[in-house]
Structures are given as structure tokens and as C-alpha cells.
Amino acid sequence: MTAVTSAPTRFSTALYVFAWLSFLAEVIIIATGGTVRLTGSGLGCTEWPLCTPDSLVPTEAMGVHGVIEFSNRLMSTVVGVLALVVLVLVWRRRAERRDLFVLAWIVLGGVLAQAVAGGVTVWTGLNAFLVAFHYTASLVLVCVAAAFLVRLYEPAGPRERAVPRGYAALVHATSLVLAVTIAFGVLTTSNGPHSGDADVVRNGFDATILAHVHAWPGYILLALTLAIAGIAWARRLPTRRWSLAFLGALAVQIFVGVWQANTALPPLLVGIHMVLAALTSAAYVVVVLRLKRPARA
């Protein structure tokens, strides 16, 4: 008897459109948040949720820094609205697609939590650890939004392993190395010269030492990724295309990282490095999800 799999659940076109828009918005807000930090606009709005003690929006006296900071706050609203729309669109199918319903809730809840975290970051005068947490949380939301997109195009129901056990273990071990690389990268950036505001002085870790420590797991990650992609293509595993995409994104990320480290950390390159970290992580999420396939009936 021929084994079959259930067909993917079909949703409204609107859900596919807004799911993609939500993912793109999560990436864009990393770029706008990076712009705030790298232009020294972190305290462009000195208060939260208001911009000043007496105004919701920036005043003329606050100059361009106030506009940049407030624009990022507006982008947060866009991200939240899109996440809410996705949740509403998937609401009626929550019984049959609980996975999508849970992921949609995580994104919306994360966006709301991020708004509060941003406010606390302003209240504490851009504490380096809170700045690092704020960025890391945004990166995680990009990954969750990517997972939502992957599952959106797959059928409901149980899933089974689609790759050899050893290969799956290698991929999961690489996840840990990726997390360590990102953690040290975030610490390096948050303690680097771009403090987010001209009046903020970092007295934490030595960013120069952290940059070297950040590079070590990065090169290990590259070696593991080469192995993952090589094995996937040699054995024609379902992860092969996305492992190659992850490898490409990681290679560009390393190139930009080395470039910025040798050119005194120009803001544009640092911003690109921040966005690439999110896209690289999202690609890796797809690789992990491709380790399994819908269970055969």
C-alpha cells in the first residue's frame, strides 16, 4: 500500500500575506532599532511612553535624534498591529492548527513585552545589558515568525524524523554554538563604541577582548555548517537547500564582521551585521524544522 501524507491546510490569502509582512516587519524593526543606537539617538525621546514629559511626539528642540527614536517607536506599533492581524486570521482555525495559534500568540506577546523592555531601557539610561536583551528578544521574534511561516505551508498533525539520527544530533549541537556566537556578538556590540547616545559611557566588558572571543565560536560555527550542508547534499536530505542558504548567510555575516572589525566599526557595517544575524538565525530555524516531516498515514 502506498504511504501518503495529509495535504497542507489551506488558509485565506490574507493570512499568507500578513504572515510574510509580520516577518519582514520583525526584521525591519531590528534595522530601525539599530539606526537608533548607531546614530546616538537612544535617548532621542527622554521618556516612555511619552517622548518628553509633556509631549507624546518629539518636539522641534529635540532635533533629528528625537525623530529617529520616535520613528522606531512607530515601527513597533506597525509590528504589533501586524502580529495582532495574524492572530485574528488564525483564530478560527486554532483547534486544528494549534501550532500556528501558539506561535502567533508568542509573536504578539513578545512584541508587547518588547515595548515595555524598550521603555525600561530608556528609563535606565540605556543600560548595556538591557540594550543587549532588547536586541536578542527581537532576534528571537524573527525566528518565531520564520517558524510560523514554515508551519503555515505544512499540514497539521504529528511529524517524524526525516534525517539520520546522527545528522539531527549534529544540527542540534550546532544550535548551541550558534547561540553562543550570537550571545558574545551581542555583548561585544552592546559594550562597543556605539553606546546609543553621546552621553552614555560604557564601563562593562572590554569590547576588544569580546570581539576576539566572539570570533572563536563563529569559526567553529562555520566549520559545523560546512559539515551540515555537505552531508545534506551528499545524502540528498530535505535540509539541503536551506542548509546552503544558512551557509551563504553565515559566510556573508562573517565577512561583514571581519570587515567592520578592521575598519573601526563603521555604523553602517555594524547595522548590516545586526540585521544579518537575524536573517542567519531565521534560515537556521528552517534547517531545524526540516529535520522532520509530516508523519505518514
PDB file of C-alpha atoms in Angstrom:
ATOM      1  CA  MET A   1       0.000   0.000   0.000  1.00  0.00           C
ATOM      2  CA  THR A   2       1.367   3.459  -0.870  1.00  0.00           C
ATOM      3  CA  ALA A   3       2.114   5.722   2.085  1.00  0.00           C
ATOM      4  CA  VAL A   4       0.501   9.143   1.881  1.00  0.00           C
ATOM      5  CA  THR A   5       0.719  12.352   3.823  1.00  0.00           C
ATOM      6  CA  SER A   6      -2.068  14.777   4.585  1.00  0.00           C
ATOM      7  CA  ALA A   7      -2.293  17.863   2.401  1.00  0.00           C
ATOM      8  CA  PRO A   8      -1.323  21.253   3.822  1.00  0.00           C
ATOM      9  CA  THR A   9      -4.170  23.189   5.384  1.00  0.00           C
ATOM     10  CA  ARG A  10      -5.307  25.981   3.099  1.00  0.00           C
ATOM     11  CA  PHE A  11      -5.844  29.367   4.690  1.00  0.00           C
ATOM     12  CA  SER A  12      -7.057  32.672   3.353  1.00  0.00           C
ATOM     13  CA  THR A  13      -4.687  34.605   1.121  1.00  0.00           C
ATOM     14  CA  ALA A  14      -4.740  37.363   3.718  1.00  0.00           C
ATOM     15  CA  LEU A  15      -3.078  35.130   6.304  1.00  0.00           C
ATOM     16  CA  TYR A  16      -0.189  34.296   3.982  1.00  0.00           C
ATOM     17  CA  VAL A  17       0.245  37.974   3.107  1.00  0.00           C
ATOM     18  CA  PHE A  18       0.147  39.216   6.685  1.00  0.00           C
ATOM     19  CA  ALA A  19       2.365  36.400   7.949  1.00  0.00           C
ATOM     20  CA  TRP A  20       5.046  37.475   5.480  1.00  0.00           C
ATOM     21  CA  LEU A  21       4.515  41.144   6.339  1.00  0.00           C
ATOM     22  CA  SER A  22       4.853  40.313  10.035  1.00  0.00           C
ATOM     23  CA  PHE A  23       8.139  38.500   9.422  1.00  0.00           C
ATOM     24  CA  LEU A  24       9.502  41.369   7.321  1.00  0.00           C
ATOM     25  CA  ALA A  25       8.419  43.909   9.944  1.00  0.00           C
ATOM     26  CA  GLU A  26      10.256  41.949  12.651  1.00  0.00           C
ATOM     27  CA  VAL A  27      13.411  42.184  10.533  1.00  0.00           C
ATOM     28  CA  ILE A  28      12.890  45.857   9.690  1.00  0.00           C
ATOM     29  CA  ILE A  29      12.480  46.865  13.325  1.00  0.00           C
ATOM     30  CA  ILE A  30      15.924  45.407  14.029  1.00  0.00           C
ATOM     31  CA  ALA A  31      17.221  47.747  11.337  1.00  0.00           C
ATOM     32  CA  THR A  32      15.374  50.755  12.755  1.00  0.00           C
ATOM     33  CA  GLY A  33      16.424  49.873  16.295  1.00  0.00           C
ATOM     34  CA  GLY A  34      19.995  49.598  15.100  1.00  0.00           C
ATOM     35  CA  THR A  35      19.659  53.007  13.465  1.00  0.00           C
ATOM     36  CA  VAL A  36      18.568  54.470  16.792  1.00  0.00           C
ATOM     37  CA  ARG A  37      21.599  53.033  18.519  1.00  0.00           C
ATOM     38  CA  LEU A  38      24.175  53.701  15.817  1.00  0.00           C
ATOM     39  CA  THR A  39      23.153  57.336  15.294  1.00  0.00           C
ATOM     40  CA  GLY A  40      23.316  58.119  19.007  1.00  0.00           C
ATOM     41  CA  SER A  41      19.534  58.548  19.197  1.00  0.00           C
ATOM     42  CA  GLY A  42      18.889  56.124  22.043  1.00  0.00           C
ATOM     43  CA  LEU A  43      17.683  58.927  24.297  1.00  0.00           C
ATOM     44  CA  GLY A  44      16.230  60.995  21.464  1.00  0.00           C
ATOM     45  CA  CYS A  45      12.981  60.589  23.388  1.00  0.00           C
ATOM     46  CA  THR A  46      13.914  61.024  27.018  1.00  0.00           C
ATOM     47  CA  GLU A  47      10.720  59.484  28.407  1.00  0.00           C
ATOM     48  CA  TRP A  48       8.477  56.482  27.836  1.00  0.00           C
ATOM     49  CA  PRO A  49       5.675  56.014  26.869  1.00  0.00           C
ATOM     50  CA  LEU A  50       5.729  59.756  26.173  1.00  0.00           C
ATOM     51  CA  CYS A  51       8.603  61.202  24.187  1.00  0.00           C
ATOM     52  CA  THR A  52       9.096  64.106  26.598  1.00  0.00           C
ATOM     53  CA  PRO A  53       7.456  64.798  29.971  1.00  0.00           C
ATOM     54  CA  ASP A  54       4.887  66.962  28.162  1.00  0.00           C
ATOM     55  CA  SER A  55       4.628  65.520  24.658  1.00  0.00           C
ATOM     56  CA  LEU A  56       3.855  62.184  23.037  1.00  0.00           C
ATOM     57  CA  VAL A  57       5.780  63.146  19.905  1.00  0.00           C
ATOM     58  CA  PRO A  58       9.251  64.706  19.579  1.00  0.00           C
ATOM     59  CA  THR A  59       9.471  68.478  19.725  1.00  0.00           C
ATOM     60  CA  GLU A  60      11.460  70.660  17.363  1.00  0.00           C
ATOM     61  CA  ALA A  61      14.066  71.247  20.068  1.00  0.00           C
ATOM     62  CA  MET A  62      14.885  67.515  20.148  1.00  0.00           C
ATOM     63  CA  GLY A  63      16.184  67.597  16.573  1.00  0.00           C
ATOM     64  CA  VAL A  64      16.841  64.608  14.355  1.00  0.00           C
ATOM     65  CA  HIS A  65      17.609  62.239  17.249  1.00  0.00           C
ATOM     66  CA  GLY A  66      14.078  62.633  18.548  1.00  0.00           C
ATOM     67  CA  VAL A  67      12.652  61.905  15.105  1.00  0.00           C
ATOM     68  CA  ILE A  68      14.787  58.764  14.712  1.00  0.00           C
ATOM     69  CA  GLU A  69      13.875  57.411  18.134  1.00  0.00           C
ATOM     70  CA  PHE A  70      10.170  58.177  17.691  1.00  0.00           C
ATOM     71  CA  SER A  71      10.172  56.562  14.236  1.00  0.00           C
ATOM     72  CA  ASN A  72      11.361  53.335  15.819  1.00  0.00           C
ATOM     73  CA  ARG A  73       8.519  53.554  18.308  1.00  0.00           C
ATOM     74  CA  LEU A  74       6.076  53.957  15.430  1.00  0.00           C
ATOM     75  CA  MET A  75       7.588  50.898  13.784  1.00  0.00           C
ATOM     76  CA  SER A  76       6.899  48.990  16.995  1.00  0.00           C
ATOM     77  CA  THR A  77       3.235  49.871  16.556  1.00  0.00           C
ATOM     78  CA  VAL A  78       3.279  48.545  12.989  1.00  0.00           C
ATOM     79  CA  VAL A  79       4.889  45.291  14.167  1.00  0.00           C
ATOM     80  CA  GLY A  80       2.266  44.920  16.889  1.00  0.00           C
ATOM     81  CA  VAL A  81      -0.664  45.559  14.549  1.00  0.00           C
ATOM     82  CA  LEU A  82       0.607  43.013  12.034  1.00  0.00           C
ATOM     83  CA  ALA A  83       1.108  40.409  14.768  1.00  0.00           C
ATOM     84  CA  LEU A  84      -2.445  41.053  16.000  1.00  0.00           C
ATOM     85  CA  VAL A  85      -3.878  40.674  12.489  1.00  0.00           C
ATOM     86  CA  VAL A  86      -2.091  37.333  12.053  1.00  0.00           C
ATOM     87  CA  LEU A  87      -3.506  36.097  15.362  1.00  0.00           C
ATOM     88  CA  VAL A  88      -7.026  37.177  14.395  1.00  0.00           C
ATOM     89  CA  LEU A  89      -6.761  35.482  10.993  1.00  0.00           C
ATOM     90  CA  VAL A  90      -5.644  32.179  12.508  1.00  0.00           C
ATOM     91  CA  TRP A  91      -8.128  32.342  15.404  1.00  0.00           C
ATOM     92  CA  ARG A  92     -10.916  30.378  13.682  1.00  0.00           C
ATOM     93  CA  ARG A  93      -8.546  27.539  12.840  1.00  0.00           C
ATOM     94  CA  ARG A  94      -6.976  27.358  16.292  1.00  0.00           C
ATOM     95  CA  ALA A  95      -8.473  23.926  17.057  1.00  0.00           C
ATOM     96  CA  GLU A  96      -6.973  22.212  14.007  1.00  0.00           C
ATOM     97  CA  ARG A  97      -3.790  24.299  13.859  1.00  0.00           C
ATOM     98  CA  ARG A  98      -2.852  24.788  17.472  1.00  0.00           C
ATOM     99  CA  ASP A  99       0.806  25.071  16.453  1.00  0.00           C
ATOM    100  CA  LEU A 100       0.126  28.220  14.422  1.00  0.00           C
ATOM    101  CA  PHE A 101      -2.130  29.613  17.103  1.00  0.00           C
ATOM    102  CA  VAL A 102       0.574  29.239  19.763  1.00  0.00           C
ATOM    103  CA  LEU A 103       3.272  30.750  17.536  1.00  0.00           C
ATOM    104  CA  ALA A 104       1.031  33.710  16.700  1.00  0.00           C
ATOM    105  CA  TRP A 105       0.441  34.323  20.411  1.00  0.00           C
ATOM    106  CA  ILE A 106       4.179  34.164  21.114  1.00  0.00           C
ATOM    107  CA  VAL A 107       4.892  36.798  18.466  1.00  0.00           C
ATOM    108  CA  LEU A 108       2.164  39.149  19.687  1.00  0.00           C
ATOM    109  CA  GLY A 109       3.091  38.662  23.343  1.00  0.00           C
ATOM    110  CA  GLY A 110       6.749  39.169  22.510  1.00  0.00           C
ATOM    111  CA  VAL A 111       6.033  42.419  20.691  1.00  0.00           C
ATOM    112  CA  LEU A 112       4.115  43.767  23.674  1.00  0.00           C
ATOM    113  CA  ALA A 113       6.878  42.688  26.051  1.00  0.00           C
ATOM    114  CA  GLN A 114       9.445  44.303  23.778  1.00  0.00           C
ATOM    115  CA  ALA A 115       7.628  47.628  24.005  1.00  0.00           C
ATOM    116  CA  VAL A 116       7.896  47.528  27.792  1.00  0.00           C
ATOM    117  CA  ALA A 117      11.534  46.407  27.615  1.00  0.00           C
ATOM    118  CA  GLY A 118      12.273  49.364  25.345  1.00  0.00           C
ATOM    119  CA  GLY A 119      10.699  51.696  27.866  1.00  0.00           C
ATOM    120  CA  VAL A 120      12.743  50.243  30.736  1.00  0.00           C
ATOM    121  CA  THR A 121      15.865  50.622  28.589  1.00  0.00           C
ATOM    122  CA  VAL A 122      15.138  54.337  28.236  1.00  0.00           C
ATOM    123  CA  TRP A 123      14.368  54.709  31.961  1.00  0.00           C
ATOM    124  CA  THR A 124      17.725  53.141  32.868  1.00  0.00           C
ATOM    125  CA  GLY A 125      19.714  55.415  30.557  1.00  0.00           C
ATOM    126  CA  LEU A 126      20.479  52.663  28.002  1.00  0.00           C
ATOM    127  CA  ASN A 127      21.864  50.053  30.362  1.00  0.00           C
ATOM    128  CA  ALA A 128      24.159  47.831  28.247  1.00  0.00           C
ATOM    129  CA  PHE A 129      22.609  44.583  29.444  1.00  0.00           C
ATOM    130  CA  LEU A 130      19.074  45.812  28.741  1.00  0.00           C
ATOM    131  CA  VAL A 131      20.124  47.011  25.294  1.00  0.00           C
ATOM    132  CA  ALA A 132      21.559  43.549  24.641  1.00  0.00           C
ATOM    133  CA  PHE A 133      18.381  41.854  25.884  1.00  0.00           C
ATOM    134  CA  HIS A 134      16.217  44.151  23.766  1.00  0.00           C
ATOM    135  CA  TYR A 135      18.079  43.180  20.602  1.00  0.00           C
ATOM    136  CA  THR A 136      18.212  39.478  21.466  1.00  0.00           C
ATOM    137  CA  ALA A 137      14.468  39.402  22.074  1.00  0.00           C
ATOM    138  CA  SER A 138      13.886  40.982  18.657  1.00  0.00           C
ATOM    139  CA  LEU A 139      16.090  38.336  17.058  1.00  0.00           C
ATOM    140  CA  VAL A 140      14.117  35.576  18.781  1.00  0.00           C
ATOM    141  CA  LEU A 141      10.856  37.057  17.463  1.00  0.00           C
ATOM    142  CA  VAL A 142      12.266  36.979  13.930  1.00  0.00           C
ATOM    143  CA  CYS A 143      12.958  33.267  14.439  1.00  0.00           C
ATOM    144  CA  VAL A 144       9.451  32.590  15.773  1.00  0.00           C
ATOM    145  CA  ALA A 145       7.902  34.484  12.849  1.00  0.00           C
ATOM    146  CA  ALA A 146      10.042  32.376  10.491  1.00  0.00           C
ATOM    147  CA  ALA A 147       8.844  29.198  12.210  1.00  0.00           C
ATOM    148  CA  PHE A 148       5.251  30.358  11.751  1.00  0.00           C
ATOM    149  CA  LEU A 149       5.835  30.751   8.008  1.00  0.00           C
ATOM    150  CA  VAL A 150       7.358  27.286   7.706  1.00  0.00           C
ATOM    151  CA  ARG A 151       4.492  25.618   9.555  1.00  0.00           C
ATOM    152  CA  LEU A 152       1.941  27.680   7.625  1.00  0.00           C
ATOM    153  CA  TYR A 153       2.889  25.836   4.440  1.00  0.00           C
ATOM    154  CA  GLU A 154       2.866  22.398   6.072  1.00  0.00           C
ATOM    155  CA  PRO A 155      -0.033  20.115   7.019  1.00  0.00           C
ATOM    156  CA  ALA A 156      -1.287  19.708  10.553  1.00  0.00           C
ATOM    157  CA  GLY A 157      -0.654  16.601  12.594  1.00  0.00           C
ATOM    158  CA  PRO A 158       2.310  14.687  14.020  1.00  0.00           C
ATOM    159  CA  ARG A 159       5.763  14.831  12.482  1.00  0.00           C
ATOM    160  CA  GLU A 160       8.504  12.230  12.143  1.00  0.00           C
ATOM    161  CA  ARG A 161      12.267  12.416  11.790  1.00  0.00           C
ATOM    162  CA  ALA A 162      13.306  12.775   8.132  1.00  0.00           C
ATOM    163  CA  VAL A 163      17.096  12.580   8.542  1.00  0.00           C
ATOM    164  CA  PRO A 164      19.571  10.149  10.145  1.00  0.00           C
ATOM    165  CA  ARG A 165      19.771  10.395  13.925  1.00  0.00           C
ATOM    166  CA  GLY A 166      23.450  11.400  13.895  1.00  0.00           C
ATOM    167  CA  TYR A 167      22.799  14.212  11.446  1.00  0.00           C
ATOM    168  CA  ALA A 168      19.959  15.533  13.593  1.00  0.00           C
ATOM    169  CA  ALA A 169      22.276  15.482  16.623  1.00  0.00           C
ATOM    170  CA  LEU A 170      24.877  17.457  14.670  1.00  0.00           C
ATOM    171  CA  VAL A 171      22.323  20.104  13.717  1.00  0.00           C
ATOM    172  CA  HIS A 172      21.075  20.457  17.282  1.00  0.00           C
ATOM    173  CA  ALA A 173      24.637  20.703  18.606  1.00  0.00           C
ATOM    174  CA  THR A 174      25.264  23.460  16.081  1.00  0.00           C
ATOM    175  CA  SER A 175      22.281  25.316  17.526  1.00  0.00           C
ATOM    176  CA  LEU A 176      24.183  25.667  20.794  1.00  0.00           C
ATOM    177  CA  VAL A 177      27.268  27.029  19.015  1.00  0.00           C
ATOM    178  CA  LEU A 178      25.064  29.491  17.114  1.00  0.00           C
ATOM    179  CA  ALA A 179      23.516  30.679  20.386  1.00  0.00           C
ATOM    180  CA  VAL A 180      26.940  31.179  21.983  1.00  0.00           C
ATOM    181  CA  THR A 181      28.193  33.076  18.929  1.00  0.00           C
ATOM    182  CA  ILE A 182      25.195  35.404  18.995  1.00  0.00           C
ATOM    183  CA  ALA A 183      25.456  35.913  22.764  1.00  0.00           C
ATOM    184  CA  PHE A 184      29.066  37.066  22.565  1.00  0.00           C
ATOM    185  CA  GLY A 185      28.295  39.132  19.487  1.00  0.00           C
ATOM    186  CA  VAL A 186      25.527  40.955  21.317  1.00  0.00           C
ATOM    187  CA  LEU A 187      27.782  41.560  24.331  1.00  0.00           C
ATOM    188  CA  THR A 188      30.500  42.867  22.031  1.00  0.00           C
ATOM    189  CA  THR A 189      28.200  45.322  20.296  1.00  0.00           C
ATOM    190  CA  SER A 190      26.454  46.485  23.463  1.00  0.00           C
ATOM    191  CA  ASN A 191      29.821  47.291  25.061  1.00  0.00           C
ATOM    192  CA  GLY A 192      31.339  48.776  21.922  1.00  0.00           C
ATOM    193  CA  PRO A 193      31.782  52.414  20.888  1.00  0.00           C
ATOM    194  CA  HIS A 194      28.203  52.829  19.674  1.00  0.00           C
ATOM    195  CA  SER A 195      26.544  53.344  23.041  1.00  0.00           C
ATOM    196  CA  GLY A 196      23.276  54.696  21.660  1.00  0.00           C
ATOM    197  CA  ASP A 197      23.730  58.222  22.998  1.00  0.00           C
ATOM    198  CA  ALA A 198      26.627  60.657  23.215  1.00  0.00           C
ATOM    199  CA  ASP A 199      26.243  60.997  26.989  1.00  0.00           C
ATOM    200  CA  VAL A 200      26.244  57.253  27.720  1.00  0.00           C
ATOM    201  CA  VAL A 201      29.570  55.758  28.783  1.00  0.00           C
ATOM    202  CA  ARG A 202      30.110  52.004  28.869  1.00  0.00           C
ATOM    203  CA  ASN A 203      32.019  50.657  31.846  1.00  0.00           C
ATOM    204  CA  GLY A 204      31.333  46.981  31.308  1.00  0.00           C
ATOM    205  CA  PHE A 205      33.334  44.380  29.428  1.00  0.00           C
ATOM    206  CA  ASP A 206      36.291  45.132  27.200  1.00  0.00           C
ATOM    207  CA  ALA A 207      34.780  45.156  23.705  1.00  0.00           C
ATOM    208  CA  THR A 208      38.136  44.434  22.068  1.00  0.00           C
ATOM    209  CA  ILE A 209      38.582  41.206  24.022  1.00  0.00           C
ATOM    210  CA  LEU A 210      34.944  40.281  23.453  1.00  0.00           C
ATOM    211  CA  ALA A 211      35.392  40.715  19.701  1.00  0.00           C
ATOM    212  CA  HIS A 212      38.078  38.017  19.702  1.00  0.00           C
ATOM    213  CA  VAL A 213      36.033  35.729  21.963  1.00  0.00           C
ATOM    214  CA  HIS A 214      33.032  36.258  19.669  1.00  0.00           C
ATOM    215  CA  ALA A 215      35.108  35.170  16.655  1.00  0.00           C
ATOM    216  CA  TRP A 216      36.129  31.778  18.104  1.00  0.00           C
ATOM    217  CA  PRO A 217      32.670  30.146  18.220  1.00  0.00           C
ATOM    218  CA  GLY A 218      31.915  31.929  14.940  1.00  0.00           C
ATOM    219  CA  TYR A 219      34.617  29.986  13.107  1.00  0.00           C
ATOM    220  CA  ILE A 220      33.549  26.750  14.809  1.00  0.00           C
ATOM    221  CA  LEU A 221      30.016  27.505  13.632  1.00  0.00           C
ATOM    222  CA  LEU A 222      31.258  27.926  10.064  1.00  0.00           C
ATOM    223  CA  ALA A 223      33.015  24.536  10.177  1.00  0.00           C
ATOM    224  CA  LEU A 224      29.909  22.814  11.539  1.00  0.00           C
ATOM    225  CA  THR A 225      27.726  24.496   8.930  1.00  0.00           C
ATOM    226  CA  LEU A 226      30.005  23.288   6.138  1.00  0.00           C
ATOM    227  CA  ALA A 227      29.592  19.763   7.507  1.00  0.00           C
ATOM    228  CA  ILE A 228      25.806  20.129   7.755  1.00  0.00           C
ATOM    229  CA  ALA A 229      25.479  21.403   4.195  1.00  0.00           C
ATOM    230  CA  GLY A 230      27.965  18.892   2.793  1.00  0.00           C
ATOM    231  CA  ILE A 231      26.258  15.885   4.385  1.00  0.00           C
ATOM    232  CA  ALA A 232      22.815  17.147   3.392  1.00  0.00           C
ATOM    233  CA  TRP A 233      23.756  17.452  -0.274  1.00  0.00           C
ATOM    234  CA  ALA A 234      25.756  14.223  -0.355  1.00  0.00           C
ATOM    235  CA  ARG A 235      22.834  12.262   1.074  1.00  0.00           C
ATOM    236  CA  ARG A 236      20.085  14.397  -0.529  1.00  0.00           C
ATOM    237  CA  LEU A 237      18.461  15.211   2.787  1.00  0.00           C
ATOM    238  CA  PRO A 238      15.461  17.565   2.993  1.00  0.00           C
ATOM    239  CA  THR A 239      17.628  20.163   4.731  1.00  0.00           C
ATOM    240  CA  ARG A 240      20.000  20.589   1.798  1.00  0.00           C
ATOM    241  CA  ARG A 241      18.617  23.786   0.240  1.00  0.00           C
ATOM    242  CA  TRP A 242      18.160  25.644   3.496  1.00  0.00           C
ATOM    243  CA  SER A 243      21.486  24.431   4.870  1.00  0.00           C
ATOM    244  CA  LEU A 244      23.071  26.029   1.806  1.00  0.00           C
ATOM    245  CA  ALA A 245      21.080  29.220   2.406  1.00  0.00           C
ATOM    246  CA  PHE A 246      22.248  29.236   6.013  1.00  0.00           C
ATOM    247  CA  LEU A 247      25.843  28.669   4.937  1.00  0.00           C
ATOM    248  CA  GLY A 248      25.655  31.558   2.478  1.00  0.00           C
ATOM    249  CA  ALA A 249      24.140  33.924   5.029  1.00  0.00           C
ATOM    250  CA  LEU A 250      26.718  32.912   7.628  1.00  0.00           C
ATOM    251  CA  ALA A 251      29.603  33.428   5.195  1.00  0.00           C
ATOM    252  CA  VAL A 252      28.381  36.955   4.399  1.00  0.00           C
ATOM    253  CA  GLN A 253      27.893  37.599   8.111  1.00  0.00           C
ATOM    254  CA  ILE A 254      31.477  36.575   8.896  1.00  0.00           C
ATOM    255  CA  PHE A 255      32.790  38.685   6.019  1.00  0.00           C
ATOM    256  CA  VAL A 256      30.956  41.770   7.286  1.00  0.00           C
ATOM    257  CA  GLY A 257      32.090  41.049  10.846  1.00  0.00           C
ATOM    258  CA  VAL A 258      35.750  40.861   9.871  1.00  0.00           C
ATOM    259  CA  TRP A 259      35.379  43.933   7.669  1.00  0.00           C
ATOM    260  CA  GLN A 260      33.829  46.059  10.406  1.00  0.00           C
ATOM    261  CA  ALA A 261      36.403  44.903  12.970  1.00  0.00           C
ATOM    262  CA  ASN A 262      39.224  46.054  10.698  1.00  0.00           C
ATOM    263  CA  THR A 263      37.670  49.406   9.783  1.00  0.00           C
ATOM    264  CA  ALA A 264      36.978  50.829  13.267  1.00  0.00           C
ATOM    265  CA  LEU A 265      33.346  49.628  13.366  1.00  0.00           C
ATOM    266  CA  PRO A 266      31.599  51.993  10.910  1.00  0.00           C
ATOM    267  CA  PRO A 267      27.910  52.321  11.914  1.00  0.00           C
ATOM    268  CA  LEU A 268      26.568  51.116   8.561  1.00  0.00           C
ATOM    269  CA  LEU A 269      28.507  47.846   8.722  1.00  0.00           C
ATOM    270  CA  VAL A 270      27.523  47.302  12.347  1.00  0.00           C
ATOM    271  CA  GLY A 271      23.871  47.781  11.389  1.00  0.00           C
ATOM    272  CA  ILE A 272      24.164  45.339   8.485  1.00  0.00           C
ATOM    273  CA  HIS A 273      25.827  42.847  10.832  1.00  0.00           C
ATOM    274  CA  MET A 274      22.898  43.133  13.251  1.00  0.00           C
ATOM    275  CA  VAL A 275      20.281  42.508  10.565  1.00  0.00           C
ATOM    276  CA  LEU A 276      22.276  39.647   9.027  1.00  0.00           C
ATOM    277  CA  ALA A 277      22.419  37.936  12.424  1.00  0.00           C
ATOM    278  CA  ALA A 278      18.619  37.846  12.482  1.00  0.00           C
ATOM    279  CA  LEU A 279      18.324  36.565   8.909  1.00  0.00           C
ATOM    280  CA  THR A 280      21.020  33.945   9.501  1.00  0.00           C
ATOM    281  CA  SER A 281      19.213  32.716  12.609  1.00  0.00           C
ATOM    282  CA  ALA A 282      15.899  32.593  10.725  1.00  0.00           C
ATOM    283  CA  ALA A 283      17.490  30.468   7.999  1.00  0.00           C
ATOM    284  CA  TYR A 284      18.805  28.115  10.655  1.00  0.00           C
ATOM    285  CA  VAL A 285      15.337  27.772  12.163  1.00  0.00           C
ATOM    286  CA  VAL A 286      14.132  26.474   8.805  1.00  0.00           C
ATOM    287  CA  VAL A 287      17.008  23.963   8.738  1.00  0.00           C
ATOM    288  CA  VAL A 288      15.982  22.664  12.166  1.00  0.00           C
ATOM    289  CA  LEU A 289      12.321  22.384  11.185  1.00  0.00           C
ATOM    290  CA  ARG A 290      13.290  20.465   8.030  1.00  0.00           C
ATOM    291  CA  LEU A 291      14.743  17.715  10.227  1.00  0.00           C
ATOM    292  CA  LYS A 292      11.189  16.404  10.489  1.00  0.00           C
ATOM    293  CA  ARG A 293       8.357  15.874   8.024  1.00  0.00           C
ATOM    294  CA  PRO A 294       4.640  15.221   8.400  1.00  0.00           C
ATOM    295  CA  ALA A 295       4.092  11.684   9.662  1.00  0.00           C
ATOM    296  CA  ARG A 296       2.957   9.250   7.005  1.00  0.00           C
ATOM    297  CA  ALA A 297      -0.569   7.909   7.260  1.00  0.00           C
TER     298      ALA A 297
END
